[in-house]
Short mmCIF file of C-alpha atoms and ligand atoms in Angstrom, two decimals:
data_model
loop_
_atom_site.label_atom_id
_atom_site.label_comp_id
_atom_site.label_asym_id
_atom_site.label_seq_id
_atom_site.Cartn_x
_atom_site.Cartn_y
_atom_site.Cartn_z
CA MET A 30 -6.84 6.10 4.25
CA ASN A 31 -5.92 3.10 6.34
CA ASN A 32 -2.78 1.71 7.91
CA HIS A 33 -2.48 -1.49 5.90
CA ILE A 34 1.01 -1.92 4.44
CA ILE A 35 -0.28 -3.97 1.48
CA LYS A 36 -3.66 -3.56 -0.14
CA ILE A 37 -4.71 -5.60 -3.15
CA GLN A 38 -7.90 -4.08 -4.49
CA ASN A 39 -10.27 -5.82 -6.90
CA CYS A 40 -7.38 -7.42 -8.80
CA THR A 41 -8.15 -9.55 -11.81
CA VAL A 42 -5.42 -11.03 -13.98
CA SER A 43 -6.20 -12.62 -17.34
CA TYR A 44 -4.16 -13.76 -20.33
CA PRO A 45 -5.15 -14.36 -23.96
CA SER A 46 -5.39 -18.10 -24.47
CA ALA A 47 -2.86 -19.61 -26.90
CA LYS A 48 -5.70 -21.76 -28.35
CA ASN A 49 -8.28 -19.18 -29.43
CA GLY A 50 -7.03 -15.80 -28.22
CA GLN A 51 -9.91 -15.46 -25.74
CA ARG A 52 -8.87 -14.19 -22.34
CA VAL A 53 -8.44 -16.75 -19.59
CA THR A 54 -8.93 -15.45 -16.06
CA VAL A 55 -6.17 -16.49 -13.66
CA LEU A 56 -7.08 -14.32 -10.65
CA ASN A 57 -10.69 -13.29 -10.13
CA ASP A 58 -11.32 -10.04 -8.28
CA ILE A 59 -8.83 -10.57 -5.46
CA ASN A 60 -9.07 -8.36 -2.37
CA LEU A 61 -6.48 -8.69 0.36
CA GLN A 62 -5.09 -6.30 2.93
CA LEU A 63 -2.22 -6.89 5.29
CA GLN A 64 -1.16 -5.16 8.48
CA LYS A 65 2.49 -4.31 8.98
CA GLY A 66 4.34 -7.23 10.56
CA GLU A 67 2.05 -10.01 9.38
CA LEU A 68 3.55 -13.33 8.30
CA LEU A 69 1.18 -14.41 5.57
CA ALA A 70 1.23 -17.95 4.19
CA LEU A 71 -0.20 -18.08 0.68
CA VAL A 72 -1.20 -21.59 -0.34
CA GLY A 73 -2.97 -23.12 -3.30
CA THR A 74 -2.62 -25.74 -6.00
CA SER A 75 -0.09 -25.38 -8.79
CA GLY A 76 -1.07 -22.77 -11.39
CA CYS A 77 -3.69 -21.00 -9.25
CA GLY A 78 -1.83 -17.68 -9.36
CA LYS A 79 0.31 -17.50 -6.20
CA SER A 80 3.45 -16.24 -7.98
CA THR A 81 1.26 -13.83 -9.98
CA ILE A 82 0.08 -12.24 -6.71
CA LEU A 83 3.69 -11.85 -5.53
CA SER A 84 4.62 -10.21 -8.87
CA ALA A 85 1.72 -7.78 -8.51
CA ILE A 86 2.88 -6.80 -4.99
CA LEU A 87 6.47 -6.49 -6.22
CA GLY A 88 5.40 -4.34 -9.19
CA SER A 89 6.94 -6.54 -11.86
CA GLN A 90 3.50 -7.38 -13.28
CA PHE A 91 0.31 -5.34 -13.26
CA PRO A 92 -3.20 -6.66 -12.79
CA THR A 93 -5.50 -6.54 -15.82
CA LYS A 94 -8.05 -4.83 -13.56
CA GLY A 95 -7.70 -3.36 -10.07
CA ALA A 96 -4.61 -2.10 -8.27
CA VAL A 97 -2.10 -2.87 -5.54
CA PHE A 98 -1.09 -0.34 -2.91
CA ILE A 99 1.89 -0.30 -0.56
CA ASP A 100 1.53 2.18 2.28
CA ASN A 101 -1.43 3.65 0.40
CA LYS A 102 0.67 4.37 -2.70
CA GLU A 103 -0.24 2.55 -5.88
CA VAL A 104 2.45 0.12 -7.04
CA THR A 105 3.57 1.24 -10.49
CA ARG A 106 7.10 -0.20 -10.60
CA VAL A 107 9.54 -2.32 -8.63
CA THR A 108 10.92 -0.37 -5.67
CA ARG A 109 13.05 -1.29 -2.69
CA ASP A 110 9.92 -1.58 -0.52
CA CYS A 111 9.82 -5.26 -1.47
CA GLY A 112 12.49 -7.93 -1.59
CA LEU A 113 11.67 -11.08 -3.55
CA VAL A 114 13.25 -14.49 -3.22
CA PRO A 115 11.94 -16.05 -6.43
CA GLN A 116 10.68 -19.57 -6.92
CA ASN A 117 13.93 -20.64 -8.59
CA TYR A 118 17.26 -19.75 -7.12
CA SER A 119 18.05 -16.18 -7.99
CA LEU A 120 21.79 -16.13 -7.40
CA PHE A 121 24.23 -14.89 -10.02
CA THR A 122 25.99 -18.08 -11.03
CA ASN A 123 29.32 -16.38 -11.79
CA ASN A 124 29.45 -14.62 -8.43
CA THR A 125 30.54 -16.03 -5.08
CA MET A 126 28.31 -16.15 -2.00
CA LEU A 127 29.69 -12.81 -0.75
CA GLU A 128 29.50 -11.14 -4.17
CA ASN A 129 25.90 -12.29 -4.46
CA ALA A 130 25.11 -10.92 -1.02
CA ILE A 131 26.48 -7.45 -1.84
CA ALA A 132 24.99 -7.31 -5.34
CA GLY A 133 22.02 -5.13 -4.27
CA PRO A 134 23.92 -2.32 -2.52
CA ILE A 135 26.63 -2.32 -5.23
CA LEU A 136 24.14 -2.12 -8.11
CA GLU A 137 22.17 0.57 -6.31
CA GLY A 138 25.10 2.60 -4.94
CA THR A 139 27.52 2.66 -7.89
CA SER A 140 27.35 3.43 -11.59
CA LEU A 141 28.18 0.99 -14.37
CA GLN A 142 31.24 3.09 -15.34
CA GLU A 143 32.51 3.03 -11.75
CA ARG A 144 32.09 -0.73 -11.57
CA ILE A 145 33.88 -1.34 -14.89
CA LEU A 146 36.71 1.08 -14.09
CA PHE A 147 37.28 0.30 -10.42
CA THR A 148 36.68 -3.43 -10.13
CA PRO A 149 40.17 -4.34 -11.46
CA ILE A 150 41.84 -1.43 -9.62
CA VAL A 151 40.24 -2.44 -6.30
CA PHE A 152 41.16 -6.07 -6.98
CA LEU A 153 44.83 -5.15 -7.46
CA ALA A 154 44.89 -2.70 -4.55
CA ASP A 155 43.31 -5.43 -2.38
CA LEU A 156 45.94 -7.92 -3.54
CA PHE A 157 48.79 -5.58 -2.67
CA LYS A 158 47.07 -4.40 0.51
CA ALA A 159 47.23 -0.78 -0.69
CA GLN A 160 44.84 0.54 1.99
CA LYS A 161 45.55 4.23 1.20
CA ILE A 162 44.45 3.79 -2.42
CA LEU A 163 41.39 1.76 -1.43
CA LYS A 164 40.24 4.50 0.97
CA LEU A 165 40.33 7.07 -1.84
CA ILE A 166 38.02 5.13 -4.13
CA ARG A 167 34.28 5.66 -3.50
CA TYR A 168 33.42 2.31 -5.09
CA SER A 169 35.81 0.58 -2.70
CA ARG A 170 34.27 2.29 0.34
CA ILE A 171 30.74 1.27 -0.71
CA ARG A 172 31.97 -2.28 -1.35
CA ASP A 173 33.70 -2.53 2.04
CA GLU A 174 30.64 -1.32 3.88
CA ALA A 175 28.43 -3.77 1.94
CA LEU A 176 30.85 -6.62 2.65
CA ALA A 177 30.84 -5.95 6.40
CA ASN A 178 27.03 -5.85 6.36
CA ALA A 179 26.80 -8.95 4.20
CA LYS A 180 29.03 -10.97 6.50
CA GLU A 181 26.82 -10.11 9.46
CA ILE A 182 23.58 -10.96 7.61
CA LEU A 183 25.02 -14.19 6.14
CA ARG A 184 26.03 -15.25 9.66
CA ARG A 185 22.52 -14.49 10.92
CA CYS A 186 21.21 -16.67 8.10
CA GLY A 187 23.26 -19.56 9.46
CA LEU A 188 26.12 -19.33 6.93
CA ASP A 189 29.84 -19.00 7.45
CA PRO A 190 31.10 -16.15 5.22
CA GLU A 191 34.73 -16.67 6.28
CA LYS A 192 34.68 -20.31 5.23
CA ASP A 193 32.13 -20.33 2.38
CA GLY A 194 31.93 -16.68 1.27
CA GLY A 195 34.22 -17.34 -1.71
CA LYS A 196 32.22 -20.30 -3.02
CA TYR A 197 30.13 -20.13 -6.19
CA PRO A 198 26.45 -21.22 -6.19
CA TYR A 199 27.31 -24.58 -7.80
CA GLU A 200 29.57 -25.30 -4.81
CA LEU A 201 26.76 -24.66 -2.30
CA SER A 202 24.01 -27.01 -1.14
CA GLY A 203 20.35 -26.18 -1.93
CA GLY A 204 19.82 -24.96 1.64
CA MET A 205 22.93 -22.74 1.50
CA ARG A 206 21.79 -21.24 -1.81
CA GLN A 207 18.35 -20.48 -0.36
CA ARG A 208 19.94 -18.91 2.72
CA THR A 209 22.20 -16.79 0.49
CA ALA A 210 19.18 -15.70 -1.58
CA ILE A 211 17.34 -14.68 1.61
CA ALA A 212 20.44 -12.81 2.86
CA GLN A 213 20.67 -11.09 -0.54
CA SER A 214 17.10 -9.81 -0.11
CA LEU A 215 17.61 -8.77 3.51
CA MET A 216 20.69 -6.71 2.53
CA MET A 217 18.33 -4.17 0.94
CA ARG A 218 16.32 -3.88 4.18
CA PRO A 219 12.95 -4.24 2.47
CA LYS A 220 9.73 -3.38 4.29
CA ILE A 221 8.15 -6.45 2.73
CA LEU A 222 9.81 -9.80 2.07
CA LEU A 223 8.20 -11.95 -0.62
CA LEU A 224 9.24 -15.60 -0.59
CA ASP A 225 8.10 -17.85 -3.41
CA GLU A 226 8.30 -21.45 -2.20
CA PRO A 227 11.49 -20.84 -0.27
CA PHE A 228 11.67 -24.44 0.92
CA SER A 229 11.04 -26.34 -2.29
CA GLY A 230 13.59 -29.03 -3.01
CA LEU A 231 14.98 -29.01 0.52
CA ASP A 232 15.02 -32.05 2.80
CA GLU A 233 12.78 -32.18 5.89
CA LYS A 234 15.45 -31.08 8.39
CA THR A 235 16.70 -28.19 6.25
CA ARG A 236 13.10 -27.07 5.66
CA GLN A 237 12.54 -26.93 9.41
CA GLU A 238 15.76 -24.91 9.81
CA MET A 239 14.60 -22.53 7.07
CA LEU A 240 11.26 -22.00 8.84
CA ASP A 241 13.15 -21.06 12.02
CA LEU A 242 15.47 -18.82 10.00
CA ILE A 243 12.62 -16.86 8.42
CA TYR A 244 10.93 -16.58 11.82
CA GLU A 245 14.13 -15.15 13.34
CA GLN A 246 14.68 -12.65 10.50
CA TRP A 247 11.02 -11.58 10.69
CA LYS A 248 11.42 -10.90 14.44
CA ARG A 249 14.79 -9.18 14.05
CA TYR A 250 13.95 -6.86 11.16
CA ASN A 251 10.27 -6.27 11.97
CA ILE A 252 9.27 -6.89 8.38
CA THR A 253 6.05 -8.00 6.72
CA VAL A 254 6.43 -11.40 5.07
CA VAL A 255 4.35 -13.06 2.37
CA PHE A 256 5.50 -16.60 1.70
CA VAL A 257 4.14 -19.06 -0.81
CA THR A 258 4.12 -22.72 0.10
CA HIS A 259 2.48 -25.95 -1.00
CA HIS A 260 2.76 -27.37 2.50
CA VAL A 261 0.00 -26.74 5.02
CA HIS A 262 2.57 -27.86 7.64
CA ASP A 263 4.90 -24.94 6.78
CA ALA A 264 2.04 -22.46 6.53
CA VAL A 265 0.75 -23.33 10.01
CA ALA A 266 4.23 -23.62 11.57
CA LEU A 267 5.31 -20.13 10.51
CA GLY A 268 2.29 -18.04 9.53
CA THR A 269 0.26 -15.58 11.55
CA ARG A 270 -2.36 -15.81 8.79
CA ILE A 271 -3.20 -18.20 5.96
CA VAL A 272 -4.75 -17.30 2.63
CA CYS A 273 -5.75 -20.13 0.34
CA LEU A 274 -6.33 -19.48 -3.35
CA SER A 275 -8.42 -21.85 -5.45
CA GLN A 276 -9.84 -22.02 -8.96
CA HIS A 277 -12.33 -24.66 -7.84
CA TRP A 278 -15.34 -22.78 -6.51
CA LEU A 279 -18.99 -22.21 -7.38
CA ASP A 280 -20.59 -18.81 -7.88
CA GLU A 281 -23.91 -17.64 -6.33
CA SER A 282 -25.89 -19.56 -8.99
CA GLY A 283 -23.87 -22.76 -8.45
CA ASN A 284 -21.89 -22.38 -11.69
CA PRO A 285 -18.12 -23.11 -11.72
CA GLY A 286 -16.18 -19.89 -11.15
CA GLN A 287 -13.54 -18.51 -13.52
CA GLY A 288 -10.06 -17.93 -12.14
CA ALA A 289 -8.83 -18.25 -8.58
CA LYS A 290 -10.40 -16.59 -5.57
CA ILE A 291 -9.40 -16.41 -1.93
CA VAL A 292 -11.43 -19.24 -0.43
CA ILE A 293 -9.81 -19.31 3.01
CA ASP A 294 -8.50 -16.30 4.92
CA LYS A 295 -7.99 -17.01 8.59
CA LYS A 296 -5.76 -16.28 11.53
CA LEU A 297 -3.02 -18.71 12.52
CA SER A 298 -1.10 -18.87 15.76
CA GLY A 299 2.40 -18.96 14.25
CA GLY A 300 4.76 -16.10 14.99
CA ALA A 301 4.62 -16.52 18.78
CA ILE A 302 7.36 -19.12 19.17
CA LEU A 303 10.01 -20.79 17.00
CA PRO A 304 8.32 -22.97 14.34
CA SER A 305 10.44 -25.98 15.43
CA GLU A 306 8.91 -25.62 18.92
CA PHE A 307 5.39 -24.83 17.73
CA VAL A 308 5.14 -27.98 15.55
CA LYS A 309 5.44 -30.11 18.70
CA SER A 310 2.25 -28.67 20.20
CA GLU A 311 -1.25 -30.11 20.10
CA GLU A 312 -2.55 -26.77 18.84
CA PHE A 313 -0.36 -27.14 15.77
CA THR A 314 -1.66 -30.65 15.03
CA LEU A 315 -5.30 -29.58 15.41
CA LEU A 316 -4.91 -26.48 13.23
CA THR A 317 -3.04 -28.39 10.51
CA GLU A 318 -5.73 -31.09 10.44
CA SER A 319 -8.57 -28.57 10.31
CA ILE A 320 -6.98 -26.81 7.30
CA ARG A 321 -6.09 -30.08 5.53
CA SER A 322 -9.68 -31.27 5.91
CA ARG A 323 -10.82 -28.27 3.92
CA THR A 324 -8.33 -28.76 1.12
CA ILE A 325 -10.01 -27.67 -2.06
CA ASP A 326 -9.76 -29.86 -5.14
CA LYS A 327 -11.28 -30.15 -8.58
CA ASP A 328 -13.92 -32.66 -7.49
CA ASN A 329 -14.88 -30.68 -4.46
CA PRO A 330 -15.53 -27.05 -5.54
CA LEU A 331 -16.49 -24.77 -2.68
CA PRO A 332 -19.69 -22.67 -2.95
CA ILE A 333 -18.89 -18.98 -2.60
CA ALA A 334 -21.09 -18.72 0.50
CA SER A 335 -18.96 -21.37 2.25
CA PHE A 336 -15.59 -19.65 1.85
CA GLU A 337 -13.84 -19.48 5.22
CA LEU A 338 -13.14 -15.77 5.47
CA THR A 339 -12.82 -15.40 9.22
CA HIS A 340 -9.75 -13.15 9.46
CA PRO A 341 -10.75 -9.68 10.76
CA ASP A 342 -9.24 -8.13 7.60
CA ALA A 343 -10.78 -10.65 5.18
CA PHE A 344 -12.85 -9.17 2.39
CA LYS A 345 -16.39 -10.54 2.01
CA THR A 346 -18.98 -9.86 -0.66
CA LYS A 347 -22.50 -8.82 0.38
CA GLU A 348 -23.74 -12.36 -0.30
CA GLN A 349 -21.00 -13.84 1.88
CA ASN A 350 -21.84 -11.42 4.69
CA ASN A 351 -25.52 -12.34 4.41
CA ALA A 352 -24.73 -16.05 4.44
CA GLN A 353 -22.84 -15.82 7.76
N1 ATP B 4 2.83 -14.63 -19.25
C1 ATP B 4 1.85 -15.52 -19.15
N2 ATP B 4 1.07 -15.81 -20.21
C2 ATP B 4 0.04 -16.68 -20.12
N3 ATP B 4 -0.28 -17.34 -18.98
C3 ATP B 4 0.48 -17.11 -17.91
C4 ATP B 4 1.58 -16.19 -17.92
N4 ATP B 4 2.13 -16.15 -16.68
C5 ATP B 4 1.42 -17.03 -15.92
N5 ATP B 4 0.44 -17.59 -16.66
C6 ATP B 4 -0.55 -18.54 -16.17
O1 ATP B 4 -1.11 -18.04 -14.99
C7 ATP B 4 -1.41 -19.10 -14.10
C8 ATP B 4 -0.88 -18.79 -12.73
O2 ATP B 4 0.54 -18.82 -12.77
P1 ATP B 4 1.41 -18.71 -11.44
O3 ATP B 4 2.82 -18.85 -11.84
O4 ATP B 4 1.03 -17.46 -10.70
O5 ATP B 4 0.90 -19.99 -10.62
P2 ATP B 4 1.40 -20.55 -9.22
O6 ATP B 4 0.21 -20.65 -8.32
O7 ATP B 4 2.54 -19.75 -8.71
O8 ATP B 4 1.85 -22.03 -9.62
P3 ATP B 4 3.04 -22.93 -9.00
O9 ATP B 4 2.53 -23.41 -7.68
O10 ATP B 4 3.15 -24.05 -9.98
O11 ATP B 4 4.26 -22.11 -8.92
C9 ATP B 4 -0.87 -20.38 -14.72
O12 ATP B 4 -1.93 -21.08 -15.30
C10 ATP B 4 0.08 -19.88 -15.78
O13 ATP B 4 0.11 -20.76 -16.87
MG1 MG B 5 4.56 -20.15 -8.48
#
């Protein structure tokens, strides 16, 4: 037994190739354990398996070999332990900002029959301000409570529910949609927040605001965050730890490896101050440069003995331990 909130143990993921049916390894024997409250930045080139790792933690996809544990319990399905903000906007397009924000508690707290039967009744009672009727309907009480919560969380995410709460996703900017998606996840009070490239497609200023936003929510709700990013800048600005996945590595005999491995696992100094403040420091510049200089590419595969696994919780093979 240990007190790690997330434990990924010997996870391999492979798929049958469309060409010849032979299995192609995507993730190769991944081991990763996270303490509660860590802010983990997961980086790596496109297609190396970052989203696959998030799906395995979430429980929407199972490893071909190995297992994932949350609080020492094996992940066998999606539970409310984890909230995911997926790579592409996850909002319901026919629902307003506020309806999107309350979707989780409504879907969890009410039955389909209740929703079908009471949605029009509550709508009419709302319209005619029939408070006595509204108080009698359980669905209405759950909805009111969720709406009050949602307004507070949307405000904390830098949105204005009074002004914009009735807008549909197509009426919102990219940054507003991402903020709504984050609020939607926070509404379920997950222990773990999984963010898959939460800043993609956003301009520089909005990205910086989003980094600060995630930092503030992490502090406020005391959650464990795993966020995927392509930007070393964002990883260093926000993360307390960086894990870099790469398919370009060499095994003990110098042969190209199959599938991605964790090639860097090290501590970062993010999490102490607001990212927008931290990025101004010399420490930030030095750290970012040191990680960029080790960027792994096709032409520069890293020998397994040279992986940078310096985090106290990093998993090392016997050979890696011997080499250091
Ligand atoms: N259902 C599937 N069947 C076959 N291959 C798959 C399937 N799902 C994912 N893959 C492959 O697994 C690999 C990893 O995919 P994944 O989406 O995890 O990458 P990623 O690191 O998140 O990439 P990106 O940065 O582009 O989002 C890719 O090569 C992808 O083609
Ligand atoms: Mg992805």
